[in-house]
Structure formats: C-alpha cells, structure tokens
XYZ file of C-alpha atoms in Angstrom:
191
model
C -37.989 21.539 76.073
C -35.543 24.436 75.854
C -34.546 23.829 72.218
C -36.453 24.381 68.978
C -35.573 23.173 65.490
C -35.860 25.766 62.722
C -36.489 24.406 59.223
C -35.734 27.475 57.141
C -37.034 27.763 53.573
C -37.003 24.028 52.852
C -39.573 24.619 50.141
C -40.433 23.530 46.617
C -39.967 27.103 45.354
C -36.225 26.556 44.969
C -36.663 23.889 42.291
C -37.785 26.690 39.970
C -34.596 28.737 40.330
C -31.967 28.506 37.559
C -29.226 27.678 40.080
C -31.121 24.652 41.501
C -28.941 21.573 41.511
C -29.589 18.092 42.847
C -25.883 17.337 43.374
C -25.997 18.051 47.133
C -29.669 17.170 47.601
C -29.433 13.497 48.723
C -27.027 14.255 51.590
C -29.090 17.284 52.631
C -32.331 15.279 52.631
C -30.752 12.461 54.634
C -29.421 14.868 57.278
C -32.711 16.766 57.365
C -34.714 13.546 57.829
C -32.467 12.436 60.694
C -32.710 15.854 62.318
C -36.513 16.029 61.999
C -37.021 12.474 63.234
C -34.624 13.042 66.143
C -36.397 16.265 67.103
C -39.770 14.528 66.921
C -38.493 11.665 69.102
C -37.416 14.207 71.744
C -40.709 16.104 71.587
C -38.822 19.171 70.397
C -40.894 21.963 68.855
C -40.241 22.263 65.135
C -40.712 25.629 63.459
C -41.245 25.642 59.715
C -40.249 28.873 57.992
C -41.212 29.695 54.426
C -39.753 32.531 52.361
C -41.978 34.748 50.240
C -40.868 37.634 48.072
C -41.643 39.305 44.801
C -45.059 39.761 43.271
C -47.954 37.720 44.617
C -48.570 36.027 41.258
C -48.861 32.393 40.238
C -45.715 32.598 38.084
C -43.528 33.635 41.052
C -42.374 30.453 42.823
C -41.840 32.411 46.062
C -45.465 33.604 46.173
C -48.283 31.771 47.936
C -50.242 31.974 44.685
C -47.705 29.675 43.003
C -48.567 26.711 45.219
C -44.821 26.056 45.599
C -44.455 27.482 49.088
C -44.735 24.039 50.592
C -42.156 21.626 52.080
C -39.845 19.724 49.752
C -41.754 16.593 48.856
C -38.991 14.250 50.038
C -39.154 15.442 53.648
C -41.029 13.435 56.277
C -44.484 14.690 57.172
C -44.634 16.716 60.343
C -46.957 18.954 62.264
C -44.924 22.067 63.075
C -45.346 23.754 66.441
C -45.322 27.007 64.472
C -45.243 27.950 60.811
C -44.209 31.437 59.705
C -43.739 33.217 56.409
C -40.822 35.603 56.199
C -40.107 38.369 53.731
C -36.546 39.091 54.866
C -33.416 36.931 55.158
C -33.718 36.423 58.920
C -36.541 34.209 60.153
C -36.711 36.538 63.171
C -37.400 39.712 61.155
C -41.069 40.627 61.150
C -42.461 37.111 61.608
C -43.403 37.018 65.297
C -41.052 34.063 65.716
C -38.982 35.794 68.428
C -42.107 36.438 70.515
C -43.207 32.811 70.177
C -39.754 31.529 71.155
C -39.706 33.725 74.266
C -43.256 32.705 75.202
C -42.233 29.043 75.014
C -39.008 29.439 77.009
C -36.775 28.447 74.091
C -33.114 29.126 74.842
C -31.382 27.164 72.075
C -32.104 27.010 68.350
C -31.032 24.336 65.907
C -30.721 25.935 62.477
C -31.164 23.979 59.254
C -32.505 24.708 55.786
C -31.883 26.459 52.487
C -29.582 28.438 51.750
C -26.549 27.863 53.923
C -24.964 31.302 53.524
C -28.106 33.317 53.133
C -31.209 32.809 55.266
C -29.703 30.140 57.529
C -26.594 32.185 58.287
C -28.526 35.445 58.639
C -31.022 33.883 61.043
C -28.137 32.427 63.042
C -26.399 35.781 63.399
C -29.666 37.520 64.309
C -30.593 34.850 66.874
C -27.162 35.006 68.490
C -27.336 38.790 68.717
C -30.755 38.459 70.379
C -29.346 36.083 73.010
C -30.219 32.578 71.828
C -27.647 29.812 71.794
C -27.493 28.464 68.263
C -26.453 25.067 66.976
C -25.804 25.387 63.250
C -26.134 22.027 61.513
C -24.267 22.551 58.267
C -24.958 19.053 56.957
C -28.690 19.880 57.197
C -28.296 23.023 55.096
C -28.293 23.248 51.327
C -26.740 25.756 48.993
C -25.642 26.036 45.396
C -22.531 27.139 43.513
C -22.098 30.903 43.262
C -19.927 33.073 41.054
C -17.989 36.036 42.449
C -19.181 39.095 40.521
C -15.783 40.745 40.024
C -13.371 37.842 39.587
C -15.713 35.335 38.001
C -14.441 32.681 40.424
C -17.030 30.026 41.153
C -17.425 28.890 44.744
C -18.695 25.355 45.201
C -21.333 24.483 47.809
C -18.560 22.899 49.891
C -16.519 26.117 49.784
C -19.537 28.218 50.726
C -20.310 25.897 53.644
C -16.689 26.056 54.822
C -16.785 29.855 54.724
C -20.091 29.926 56.631
C -18.781 27.594 59.324
C -15.623 29.696 59.623
C -17.460 32.961 60.244
C -20.133 31.491 62.551
C -18.081 29.213 64.837
C -17.342 30.707 68.256
C -18.913 34.016 67.242
C -22.543 33.241 66.538
C -23.014 29.482 66.798
C -21.696 26.066 67.603
C -21.180 24.105 64.387
C -22.768 20.696 64.945
C -23.537 17.473 63.182
C -27.105 16.179 63.376
C -26.120 13.805 66.176
C -24.297 16.519 68.130
C -27.208 18.968 67.895
C -29.685 16.319 69.056
C -27.402 15.303 71.921
C -26.994 18.940 72.996
C -30.777 19.388 72.950
C -31.264 16.263 75.075
C -28.610 17.432 77.520
C -30.320 20.843 77.837
C -33.544 19.101 78.912
C -31.844 17.321 81.784
C -29.816 20.369 82.873
C-alpha cells in the first residue's frame, strides 16, 4: 500500500472549546466514517494524530491529563498503524511521522480531520513540500466559524473550506471527495 490515511486531531478535546459547534458535525462524521471504513477495506495504514498543547493539567482539554485526547466518540473503532502526538500545527513537525512514512514506502497521503484551515491545511502544505502527493478530503474535515480581527467579518465553515480548497488545489494537493480519494488509493496499488 502506497497511501496512508491521516486522521488529524479528531479528538474529544475540541468539544471543550467555546467555538465548538455541532452544525457541521453530522456531515463530517459521515464522511469520516466512510473514509475510515474504505481505508480499512483496502488495508490502508491509518495514522491517528492527536494535538497537545498548553499546560499538562487536567483542566486543559488538549493535555493528556484531561482524558480528552481520545478519538471523537462517534467514530468507528480502529487500530491505527501509528498514533502520534503533535505539539505544532503540522503532523510532520517533531512527531517522527515523516520517518515512519518513508520507512513504510508511503507516497500518497489522504488528509482528513479537525481543523480544515489549521492543522489539516498546514500538514498538507508541509507534506507537499516534503515530496508526498496529497489528497485533501475537505468533506472529511471540520472547522468552525471565525471572525476577522480587523473587520469583524465572520467567515462561515463553508467559506473557510472554500478558501482552503482554493489555496491548496494544484499547489499542494488534489481536492478529493471520499470516493475519489479511495479510488486514487486503489489505483496507486495496482500501478
């Protein structure tokens, strides 16, 4: 298998953030389930990435001590090929993930997770710069409304996703649906 699925920061910690919203959650969970199940059916390695930052105290939802650095409860159970904890936006920064990917002959990454424009986009850019082909599955990413600091304009999750797709396509990644990413992974096996 030349492709690996990255599940980036799909963790319970986010439910504790003030910006957490369930408006986009059902569609994200559906796409994530289909992507995980499709990857499992192909025997694709799945890498689970957790984000940790801030003090290592029980009241910090992004600390191991909180008990919230675990997969979102609605996701299907899986045994990841690798699990890493990151402390930066890119899943490739300081985690050993790049070494593992090279050791396993991975040439293509499927990126999914939380947040669309933050850790998912940053990992995509980093991976592309390091030479991996990246399939960015926007429908299997989740983000939340954000307010521009100067103008006060609020960007919806849909607007943020559109912006992310615009800056990634043909520069850093191929924007794919779940079905397209799985088909591209299957085609890479037979190539």
